[in-house]
Amino acid sequence: MIFGDKKTGVIVTGATGNQGAFHIALMNEYAKSVGGSGVVAGVTPGKAGQEVHGVPVYNSIRDAMKEHDAGASVLFVPAFAAGDSIMESASAGLSLVVAITEHIPVHDTMKAISYAKMNDCDVIGPNCPGLLSPGEIKMGIMPVQLFKRGHIGVISRSGTLTYEIVDELTRAGLGQSTVVGIGGDPVIGQTFTDVLARFSEDRETKAVVIIGEVGGALEEEGAKSAEIPIVAYIAGISAPPEKRMGHAGAIIEGGEGDARSKIDRLKAMGVPVASRPSEVPRLIHNLI
Amino acid sequence: MKILEHEAKKVLEESGITIPQSVLIRSPDELATHLGSLPDKLVLKAQVDVGGRGKAGGILMAEKANAMVTAKDLFSREIKNIPVKEVLVEERLDIVHEYYLSIAVDRSTKHVLILFADAGGVEIEKVAKENPDAVRRASLPLIMHDVPQFMVRDLLGIAPKELGPVINQLYHVFQKKDALLAEINPLVTTPKGVVAADAKLIVDDNALKRQGITVNRDLSEREREAERFGFSYVELDGTIGVIGNGAGLTMSTLDLIEYYGGRAANFLDVGGGAEQERVMNAVRLVASVPSVKAIVVNLLGGITRCDEVAKGIISAGVTQPVIVRLAGTNEAEGRGLLAEKGYQMPDTMEQVVKAAVEMTR
């Protein structure tokens, strides 16, 4: 497993908000079905003493950690407070923060990631669906019914597109070891490179699908570093330059980061690239 | 959001960077009242947000004597189809040498990237390709208050030391303004000192509110309307309207349309929790584009309620055919509602796209 397993206790920040409360229930439903620890505590400043779906709420992450054994936090706090919440998690001694929140100002993200790094805390996201290791642990918002335990790792900058491709994999009999949504923002904590390094040391994982999109060069950097077989799909071949395609990070700037040149560079490195999501399972079968 | 040159220059000036003496005018007549205080040699710059403004005729030289005529000429022009509404009238600088300075967010390092080049006034990408040694770079974490002096020395190389302070001044602008990019190109030396001859500033769209910016000027009318509903929306040039949930899936739907030989008219990411009213507004917005002949709705997700989506599509009541791919909770109910009204509902994203492409051929 990478990032966590059944024993990992999770703290949800922004626990009393709509999204936080809704996903506490879903994460714990999943934890119950696999016999995992699930969400052990929630945090919302000023709401200590409340309960959300049976989960106790504390004023701070430090307070929660005095009472519970936790290894990670999942963030549902509003954008303006999210950078702060990442730093609070790192400061309290958690080694992993999964930041679901969208629309965080990029300067806040950059500062929070720097601070987290100084405290040996990894950040997944922001603007991501979190991660799921089928049969082990869910930290985030992924719809579990599409997933099946197996040996394919998935790393993606997107949410629903990940579900589409996971669905294709599952239908083709290719289960997943861990699926990680690394986020659609220009600056993100864990990159393809970071997660690929973990997958290459994970005994459960035999091959990895990387799902990228226009903007930046993280896909190519990841592929260059990969020590495990990979297959890629890149979205945005029809995206016009200088237009933000939904994700803050999905933009072709200064003539760089377009899908065509990404695909060409990946192919030049010997990486099989799917032209459609439905092609991914066949490319994986060719590899293993 | 891109900040116009005259606004960006004002921001630089507030941080202590010298800018050319200038006035902003909204008509040639306004220039008349300012001429007395301006020097003899002038340059008139259209305040339009387009690349290659100079080549497109948006920058004109003038002498004080003929400045009114030149201003009238410039105001009558369209620069890459954008009418000129504001003109920045500046003193023409006595340039000794041009340099390039920029500060940007670097995705790979997650830090700030500072670029300095001995050659300014031209595209930095070109300089980097043709003369890589002329471009120097430094990377620093945004948690640093200032650019350390050793970095300033490394960046400048043999360039005059008097350029040094501008690097920190621009870094402070970058910090204060939530910038994705702060650029001075060219940064020039003159007999009177160092001057920012041009300025470019891009502010993070996610920070507009705390920067006190209420309207994102980069968006078109329809894009702004979409933003009010909480949609991400981009206009393209084809005939198929596209609605999806999630940016990646929607982009992928666009690509698939192209793969099968069609062309999308737009991109609308309806976001999470697509309830009836949201879906209705999305379908109506996409259908309001005159070139849209068919609409593809591609919604996938565990928590999307298909009955809500179906009600939204039906209540939109648009004239174009809507082809739907639905997967999520209450799927059977949603499909039932749509089937009653005769909607096409293929199972997969590929089938939906194929059907739409055939319909618009």
XYZ file of C-alpha atoms in Angstrom:
649
model
C 0.000 0.000 0.000
C 1.090 3.556 -0.536
C 0.074 6.488 1.686
C -2.038 4.426 4.096
C -3.841 1.211 4.921
C -6.703 -0.122 7.047
C -4.942 0.955 10.236
C -4.544 4.591 9.195
C -6.816 6.824 11.264
C -8.076 9.891 9.407
C -8.935 13.378 10.678
C -11.328 15.455 8.574
C -10.936 19.224 8.739
C -13.947 21.304 7.793
C -15.943 18.458 9.339
C -19.139 20.355 10.086
C -19.574 21.827 6.593
C -21.893 20.210 4.025
C -19.153 18.501 2.046
C -17.131 17.524 5.105
C -20.073 15.916 6.884
C -21.343 14.168 3.746
C -17.963 12.591 3.007
C -17.257 11.633 6.619
C -20.331 9.423 6.335
C -19.216 7.920 3.011
C -15.594 7.374 4.129
C -16.749 5.633 7.286
C -19.263 3.527 5.404
C -16.342 2.312 3.284
C -14.051 1.830 6.293
C -16.744 -0.270 7.932
C -17.110 -2.454 4.844
C -13.373 -3.216 4.727
C -12.735 -3.268 8.475
C -10.619 -0.109 8.537
C -10.149 2.672 11.098
C -11.801 5.346 8.919
C -12.412 8.898 10.106
C -11.619 9.000 13.821
C -12.118 12.722 14.447
C -13.343 15.906 12.842
C -12.015 19.438 13.263
C -13.805 22.757 12.929
C -12.558 25.707 15.018
C -15.230 26.705 17.559
C -17.302 23.539 17.111
C -15.668 21.285 19.732
C -18.090 18.898 21.421
C -20.319 18.427 18.385
C -20.610 15.126 16.558
C -20.839 14.496 12.807
C -22.318 11.086 11.949
C -21.011 9.808 15.278
C -17.523 11.278 14.799
C -16.403 13.683 17.576
C -15.439 17.211 16.535
C -12.522 19.213 18.027
C -11.380 22.825 17.815
C -7.913 21.996 16.526
C -5.953 19.133 14.992
C -3.718 19.063 18.079
C -6.751 18.589 20.329
C -8.016 15.750 18.109
C -4.629 14.035 18.150
C -4.530 14.042 21.950
C -7.574 11.750 21.933
C -7.139 9.751 18.708
C -4.521 7.873 16.743
C -4.334 9.471 13.299
C -1.874 9.439 10.408
C -3.512 11.706 7.867
C -5.975 14.537 7.422
C -8.481 15.132 4.646
C -9.333 18.782 4.042
C -12.797 20.122 3.202
C -12.256 23.660 4.544
C -13.157 26.661 2.337
C -10.496 27.938 -0.074
C -9.525 31.036 1.938
C -8.660 28.873 4.990
C -7.213 25.830 3.242
C -3.543 26.887 3.161
C -3.760 27.502 6.890
C -5.326 24.089 7.466
C -2.540 22.322 5.519
C 0.040 24.025 7.751
C -1.897 23.172 10.905
C -1.895 19.485 9.915
C 1.849 19.543 9.254
C 2.575 21.362 12.485
C 0.524 18.881 14.516
C 2.723 16.038 13.280
C 0.572 14.390 10.593
C 2.641 12.957 7.748
C -0.050 13.272 5.074
C -2.620 15.918 4.123
C -5.168 15.296 1.374
C -6.487 18.689 0.243
C -9.812 18.278 -1.568
C -10.595 22.027 -1.607
C -10.762 23.845 -4.948
C -9.949 27.517 -5.741
C -7.143 27.954 -3.184
C -4.997 30.976 -4.185
C -1.776 29.536 -5.605
C 0.441 31.659 -3.321
C -1.277 30.066 -0.317
C -0.611 26.616 -1.751
C 3.064 27.371 -2.423
C 3.628 28.638 1.116
C 1.709 25.757 2.713
C 3.600 23.125 0.696
C 6.944 24.689 1.681
C 5.915 24.700 5.320
C 4.615 21.111 5.158
C 7.901 19.977 3.615
C 9.856 21.502 6.507
C 7.705 19.384 8.813
C 8.114 16.174 6.760
C 4.465 16.207 5.771
C 3.331 15.210 2.265
C 0.486 17.061 0.585
C -1.849 15.467 -1.974
C -3.772 18.086 -3.987
C -5.157 20.665 -3.652
C -8.208 20.526 -5.924
C -8.242 16.724 -5.985
C -10.599 13.793 -5.287
C -8.144 12.199 -2.846
C -7.095 8.575 -2.985
C -8.502 5.093 -2.733
C -6.769 1.775 -2.162
C -9.625 -0.679 -2.849
C -10.249 -2.969 0.100
C -7.968 -0.887 2.338
C -8.633 2.818 2.686
C -10.458 5.750 1.163
C -9.269 9.290 1.858
C -11.404 11.623 -0.230
C -14.490 11.577 -2.396
C -14.034 8.818 -4.992
C -17.150 6.716 -5.812
C -16.135 3.287 -4.489
C -18.554 1.186 -6.566
C -16.450 1.628 -9.725
C -13.259 0.291 -8.103
C -11.901 -3.224 -7.675
C -8.816 -4.392 -5.833
C -5.916 -5.397 -8.072
C -2.445 -4.495 -9.281
C -2.769 -1.368 -11.395
C -1.807 1.991 -9.926
C -3.491 5.158 -11.216
C -2.248 8.755 -10.862
C -4.408 11.559 -12.205
C -4.751 15.353 -12.341
C -8.509 14.934 -12.732
C -11.516 13.603 -10.810
C -14.322 12.244 -12.967
C -11.961 11.355 -15.825
C -10.191 9.107 -13.325
C -13.498 7.387 -12.549
C -14.120 6.912 -16.281
C -10.758 5.196 -16.753
C -11.003 3.195 -13.509
C -14.412 1.989 -14.745
C -12.787 0.872 -18.028
C -10.041 -0.929 -16.086
C -12.489 -2.676 -13.756
C -14.701 -3.788 -16.685
C -11.586 -5.218 -18.362
C -10.764 -7.216 -15.235
C -7.890 -4.960 -14.233
C -8.247 -4.122 -10.539
C -6.417 -1.247 -8.872
C -3.826 -1.176 -6.085
C -4.173 2.538 -5.315
C -5.762 5.385 -7.272
C -4.399 8.842 -6.469
C -5.910 12.141 -7.635
C -2.989 14.586 -7.414
C -5.088 17.631 -8.270
C -5.894 20.062 -11.075
C -4.088 23.145 -9.762
C -0.882 24.570 -11.254
C 1.032 23.941 -8.017
C 0.350 20.649 -6.274
C 2.091 18.738 -3.484
C 2.608 15.169 -4.677
C 3.445 15.060 -8.395
C 3.511 12.162 -10.884
C 7.210 11.801 -10.027
C 6.588 11.497 -6.264
C 3.730 9.002 -6.546
C 5.505 6.914 -9.201
C 8.459 6.540 -6.826
C 6.076 5.111 -4.209
C 4.391 2.781 -6.708
C 7.734 1.394 -7.866
C 8.387 0.269 -4.286
C 4.874 -1.086 -3.766
C 4.672 -4.872 -4.120
C 0.961 -4.688 -4.950
C 1.498 -2.547 -8.052
C 2.646 -3.993 -11.395
C 1.934 -1.093 -13.765
C 0.686 2.487 -13.502
C -1.704 4.590 -15.580
C -0.903 8.298 -15.559
C -3.798 10.553 -16.515
C -2.576 13.996 -17.450
C -3.867 17.080 -19.198
C -2.722 20.321 -20.787
C -0.486 22.669 -18.790
C 3.001 22.327 -17.335
C 5.337 19.369 -17.804
C 4.688 17.191 -14.736
C 3.657 14.198 -16.884
C 6.938 14.163 -18.822
C 8.985 14.680 -15.652
C 7.172 11.744 -14.054
C 7.623 9.457 -17.050
C 11.335 10.247 -17.149
C 11.721 9.196 -13.524
C 9.508 6.091 -13.652
C 11.018 2.780 -12.578
C 7.802 0.867 -13.196
C 5.904 0.222 -16.478
C 3.521 3.068 -17.295
C 0.722 3.888 -19.722
C -0.522 7.442 -20.243
C -3.638 9.277 -21.325
C -3.489 13.055 -21.864
C -6.691 15.126 -22.045
C -6.991 18.397 -23.929
C -5.786 17.694 -27.459
C -8.584 19.981 -28.686
C -7.958 22.683 -26.037
C -7.186 26.159 -27.428
C -4.089 27.987 -26.097
C -4.303 30.547 -23.250
C -7.733 29.253 -22.155
C -8.221 27.750 -18.717
C -9.994 24.416 -19.280
C -11.893 24.124 -16.000
C -8.885 23.306 -13.836
C -6.731 26.248 -12.743
C -3.712 24.266 -13.971
C -5.146 23.224 -17.333
C -3.860 26.028 -19.526
C -1.436 26.165 -22.443
C 0.849 29.125 -21.657
C 3.517 30.726 -23.814
C 3.068 27.904 -26.341
C 3.986 25.280 -23.726
C 2.137 22.382 -22.147
C -0.153 21.513 -25.071
C -1.397 17.931 -25.300
C 0.141 17.110 -28.689
C 3.716 17.925 -27.634
C 3.214 16.168 -24.279
C 2.048 13.023 -26.097
C 4.955 13.233 -28.549
C 7.487 13.573 -25.719
C 5.951 10.654 -23.809
C 5.967 8.459 -26.912
C 9.597 9.405 -27.570
C 10.376 8.040 -24.094
C 8.690 4.775 -25.070
C 5.522 5.356 -23.041
C 2.343 3.920 -24.651
C -0.227 6.738 -24.879
C -3.946 5.997 -25.254
C -5.813 8.105 -27.809
C -9.102 7.509 -25.944
C -9.928 6.489 -22.353
C -11.323 3.141 -23.596
C -7.922 2.244 -25.045
C -6.160 2.222 -21.665
C -6.955 -1.408 -20.654
C -5.588 -2.798 -23.955
C -2.325 -0.859 -23.520
C -1.997 -2.193 -19.970
C -2.619 -5.766 -21.181
C 0.174 -5.294 -23.730
C 2.538 -4.316 -20.911
C 1.913 -7.064 -18.358
C -6.484 37.932 -14.905
C -4.195 40.080 -17.003
C -3.666 43.617 -15.707
C -3.388 46.334 -18.366
C -0.020 48.039 -18.887
C -0.928 51.389 -17.332
C -2.374 49.691 -14.217
C 0.622 47.389 -13.900
C 2.983 50.358 -14.179
C 1.134 52.153 -11.404
C 1.620 49.083 -9.197
C 5.352 49.034 -10.008
C 5.641 52.738 -9.216
C 4.031 52.208 -5.808
C 6.776 49.676 -5.070
C 9.514 52.155 -5.932
C 10.268 51.182 -9.544
C 10.730 54.133 -11.903
C 8.274 54.247 -14.810
C 8.206 56.649 -17.766
C 6.457 59.981 -17.321
C 2.973 59.429 -18.753
C -0.710 60.306 -18.982
C -3.629 58.020 -19.722
C -6.171 59.436 -22.146
C -9.607 58.220 -23.215
C -9.937 60.528 -26.230
C -7.621 62.701 -28.359
C -9.183 65.804 -26.792
C -7.971 64.743 -23.363
C -4.422 64.877 -24.651
C -4.731 68.613 -25.392
C -5.057 69.468 -21.701
C -1.916 67.457 -20.833
C 0.410 68.405 -23.696
C 1.971 71.296 -21.824
C 3.456 69.079 -19.146
C 4.785 66.403 -21.542
C 8.242 66.286 -23.171
C 8.786 66.753 -26.932
C 9.363 63.137 -27.866
C 6.430 60.852 -27.143
C 5.214 57.313 -27.636
C 1.494 56.473 -27.746
C 0.486 52.991 -26.607
C -2.989 51.494 -27.077
C -4.179 49.869 -23.840
C -5.434 46.646 -25.372
C -4.625 43.232 -24.014
C -3.122 41.475 -27.044
C 0.241 39.892 -27.713
C 2.379 41.518 -30.434
C 0.717 44.871 -29.872
C 3.553 46.836 -31.492
C 3.572 44.823 -34.719
C -0.219 45.080 -34.913
C 0.031 48.882 -34.995
C -0.859 49.563 -31.381
C 2.253 51.618 -30.568
C 2.986 54.879 -32.413
C 5.827 57.370 -32.097
C 5.006 61.077 -32.061
C 6.476 64.528 -31.569
C 4.619 66.970 -29.377
C 3.715 69.005 -32.485
C 1.872 66.132 -34.226
C 0.730 64.236 -31.114
C -2.934 65.170 -31.528
C -3.036 63.805 -35.089
C -1.284 60.594 -34.001
C -3.691 60.172 -31.096
C -6.706 60.531 -33.409
C -5.159 57.927 -35.705
C -4.584 55.479 -32.854
C -8.092 55.907 -31.408
C -9.577 55.150 -34.843
C -7.783 51.807 -35.063
C -8.687 48.287 -34.055
C -5.780 46.219 -32.723
C -6.409 42.567 -33.529
C -10.161 43.320 -33.638
C -10.160 45.167 -30.299
C -11.158 48.853 -30.521
C -8.794 51.318 -28.829
C -10.523 52.997 -25.877
C -7.538 54.086 -23.786
C -4.100 55.315 -24.806
C -1.051 55.659 -22.601
C 0.999 58.674 -23.708
C 4.570 58.336 -22.468
C 7.875 60.165 -22.739
C 10.124 58.451 -25.271
C 13.068 57.075 -23.303
C 16.698 57.647 -24.164
C 17.667 53.983 -24.011
C 21.243 52.864 -23.311
C 20.507 49.132 -23.006
C 17.447 46.835 -22.757
C 17.144 43.931 -20.278
C 14.505 41.352 -19.417
C 13.202 40.569 -15.916
C 10.361 38.280 -14.910
C 9.090 36.525 -11.786
C 6.706 33.596 -12.164
C 5.174 30.562 -10.465
C 7.196 27.456 -11.356
C 5.039 24.325 -11.345
C 7.975 21.921 -11.333
C 9.794 23.273 -8.285
C 6.649 24.690 -6.589
C 8.760 27.810 -6.013
C 9.175 31.212 -7.604
C 11.280 31.390 -10.765
C 13.159 34.626 -11.495
C 14.508 35.130 -15.012
C 16.921 37.876 -16.029
C 18.326 38.353 -19.528
C 20.870 40.711 -21.044
C 18.634 41.059 -24.080
C 15.294 42.773 -23.540
C 12.443 43.994 -25.694
C 12.189 40.683 -27.535
C 10.422 37.426 -26.716
C 12.255 35.664 -23.908
C 11.520 32.225 -25.401
C 13.451 33.315 -28.500
C 16.403 34.602 -26.461
C 16.497 31.369 -24.452
C 16.655 29.336 -27.653
C 19.168 31.418 -29.589
C 21.440 32.545 -26.784
C 20.854 30.424 -23.650
C 23.829 31.974 -21.834
C 22.135 35.367 -21.931
C 19.292 34.085 -19.705
C 19.975 33.546 -16.011
C 17.540 32.007 -13.547
C 17.050 31.712 -9.806
C 14.512 29.714 -7.821
C 13.338 30.617 -4.334
C 10.510 29.516 -2.027
C 7.692 32.044 -1.733
C 8.058 31.952 2.057
C 11.220 34.086 1.649
C 10.601 37.782 2.313
C 13.305 39.020 -0.033
C 15.492 37.769 -2.837
C 18.895 37.056 -1.237
C 21.721 39.286 -2.464
C 23.761 36.362 -3.846
C 20.825 35.528 -6.137
C 20.623 39.152 -7.254
C 24.367 39.061 -8.074
C 24.011 35.732 -9.922
C 21.047 37.004 -11.914
C 22.735 40.260 -12.939
C 26.063 38.763 -13.947
C 27.933 41.563 -15.697
C 24.855 43.790 -15.989
C 25.064 47.122 -14.111
C 24.544 46.873 -10.340
C 22.010 49.711 -10.430
C 19.509 47.115 -11.831
C 19.737 45.061 -8.624
C 17.112 46.823 -6.471
C 14.451 46.346 -9.180
C 14.634 42.570 -8.703
C 13.523 42.809 -5.077
C 11.007 45.543 -5.833
C 9.385 43.354 -8.497
C 9.474 40.343 -6.155
C 7.537 42.375 -3.614
C 4.964 43.288 -6.283
C 4.672 39.586 -7.121
C 4.046 38.744 -3.454
C 1.657 41.574 -2.715
C -0.486 41.142 -5.821
C -0.970 37.329 -5.760
C 0.741 37.292 -9.140
C 1.251 34.309 -11.402
C 3.584 36.448 -13.497
C 5.241 39.854 -13.038
C 7.356 40.889 -15.999
C 9.317 43.978 -17.091
C 10.286 43.687 -20.734
C 12.221 45.711 -21.467
C 13.800 46.990 -18.306
C 16.031 49.779 -19.593
C 19.018 51.789 -18.497
C 18.904 55.477 -19.460
C 21.179 58.435 -18.677
C 18.617 59.293 -15.961
C 18.560 55.798 -14.388
C 16.757 52.447 -14.589
C 13.195 52.537 -15.980
C 10.479 49.900 -16.535
C 9.599 50.619 -20.167
C 6.852 47.987 -20.291
C 5.095 45.931 -17.628
C 2.980 42.792 -17.518
C 1.134 41.471 -14.504
C -1.130 38.408 -14.257
C -3.114 38.023 -11.036
C -4.295 34.587 -9.824
C -8.014 34.235 -10.633
C -8.491 32.515 -7.263
C -7.166 35.606 -5.475
C -9.157 38.312 -7.303
C -11.507 38.809 -4.377
C -8.806 39.529 -1.812
C -7.074 41.737 -4.384
C -10.239 43.828 -4.522
C -10.928 42.948 -8.174
C -14.646 42.371 -8.726
C -14.839 41.741 -12.478
C -12.581 39.307 -14.326
C -11.998 41.158 -17.616
C -10.422 38.115 -19.269
C -13.863 36.506 -19.523
C -16.377 37.042 -22.310
C -19.975 37.978 -21.539
C -21.142 34.354 -21.700
C -18.141 33.126 -19.713
C -18.990 35.636 -17.004
C -22.594 34.473 -16.943
C -21.326 30.891 -16.591
C -19.083 31.977 -13.723
C -22.089 33.429 -11.889
C -23.694 29.982 -12.020
C -20.435 28.433 -10.793
C -19.599 26.749 -14.125
C -16.269 26.629 -15.926
C -16.979 27.630 -19.490
C -14.870 28.027 -22.623
C -16.080 28.974 -26.096
C -14.783 27.063 -29.132
C -15.635 27.174 -32.849
C -17.571 23.955 -33.600
C -21.194 22.835 -33.628
C -21.524 20.422 -30.677
C -22.301 21.812 -27.235
C -20.582 19.884 -24.436
C -21.615 19.610 -20.790
C -19.683 17.404 -18.411
C -18.916 17.138 -14.717
C -15.254 17.602 -13.922
C -12.719 19.413 -16.092
C -10.826 16.280 -17.173
C -13.896 14.344 -18.289
C -15.284 17.350 -20.150
C -11.944 17.961 -21.894
C -11.777 14.285 -22.782
C -15.294 14.500 -24.289
C -14.112 17.390 -26.476
C -11.126 15.342 -27.606
C -13.316 12.372 -28.439
C -15.527 14.603 -30.595
C -12.436 15.626 -32.538
C -11.300 11.985 -32.710
C -14.564 11.082 -34.471
C -14.280 14.036 -36.848
C -16.570 16.563 -35.159
C -15.853 19.850 -33.458
C -17.092 21.132 -30.098
C -18.757 24.543 -29.828
C -18.013 24.938 -26.152
C -16.864 23.373 -22.922
C -19.028 23.553 -19.820
C -17.965 21.900 -16.596
C -21.070 21.864 -14.441
C -19.064 20.860 -11.354
C -20.105 18.583 -8.510
C -23.618 18.082 -7.158
C -25.522 18.642 -10.384
C -29.090 19.267 -9.206
C -32.044 20.142 -11.425
C -31.654 23.913 -11.627
C -27.904 23.794 -12.235
C -28.320 21.319 -15.079
C -31.164 23.360 -16.567
C -29.043 26.531 -16.532
C -26.101 24.666 -18.059
C -28.161 23.236 -20.925
C -29.772 26.619 -21.653
C -26.425 28.415 -21.605
C -24.817 25.968 -24.028
C -27.894 26.008 -26.276
C -27.831 29.814 -26.421
C -24.764 29.721 -28.678
C -26.169 30.092 -32.219
C -23.732 27.587 -33.804
C -24.756 24.719 -31.472
C -26.633 22.042 -33.444
C -26.561 19.228 -30.866
C -25.679 18.943 -27.194
C -23.756 16.179 -25.461
C -24.281 15.725 -21.730
C -21.668 13.442 -20.166
C -22.139 13.032 -16.414
C -20.378 10.404 -14.383
C -19.946 10.091 -10.675
C -21.092 8.256 -7.612
C -22.908 11.172 -6.041
C -24.545 12.680 -9.109
C -28.285 12.143 -8.820
C -29.452 11.078 -12.247
C -33.131 11.892 -11.617
C -32.181 15.503 -10.849
C -30.075 15.662 -14.008
C -32.913 14.253 -16.105
C -35.390 16.805 -14.703
C -32.893 19.579 -15.418
C -32.429 18.518 -19.036
C -36.163 18.220 -19.630
C -37.039 21.529 -17.960
C -34.404 23.377 -20.013
C -36.673 22.756 -23.017
C -34.110 23.655 -25.685
C -34.695 23.160 -29.398
C -31.448 21.318 -30.181
C -31.268 17.543 -29.622
C -29.651 16.584 -26.295
C -27.814 13.256 -26.151
C -27.213 12.006 -22.650
C -24.726 9.713 -20.933
C -25.667 9.246 -17.295
C -24.092 7.147 -14.587
C -24.588 7.499 -10.856
C -27.259 7.120 -8.200
C -30.945 6.798 -9.152
C -29.781 5.945 -12.641
C -32.837 3.877 -13.578
C -35.183 6.655 -12.441
C -33.297 9.288 -14.426
C -33.213 7.146 -17.542
C -36.903 6.440 -17.195
C -37.764 10.157 -17.126
C -35.651 10.848 -20.216
C -36.925 7.797 -22.094
C -40.509 9.009 -21.658
C -39.578 12.186 -23.512
C -37.696 10.319 -26.234
C -34.125 11.335 -25.417
C -31.191 9.328 -26.812
C -29.208 7.702 -23.988
C -26.292 5.586 -25.174
C -24.365 3.667 -22.481
C -20.850 4.916 -23.030
C -19.135 8.209 -23.613
C -17.914 6.999 -27.029
C -21.432 6.149 -28.222
C -22.760 9.516 -27.088
C -20.045 11.366 -28.939
C -20.426 9.270 -32.110
C -24.174 9.923 -32.162
C -23.637 13.679 -31.793
C -20.967 13.825 -34.491
C -23.221 11.960 -36.932
C -26.110 14.265 -36.145
C -24.106 17.408 -36.900
C -22.521 16.158 -40.109
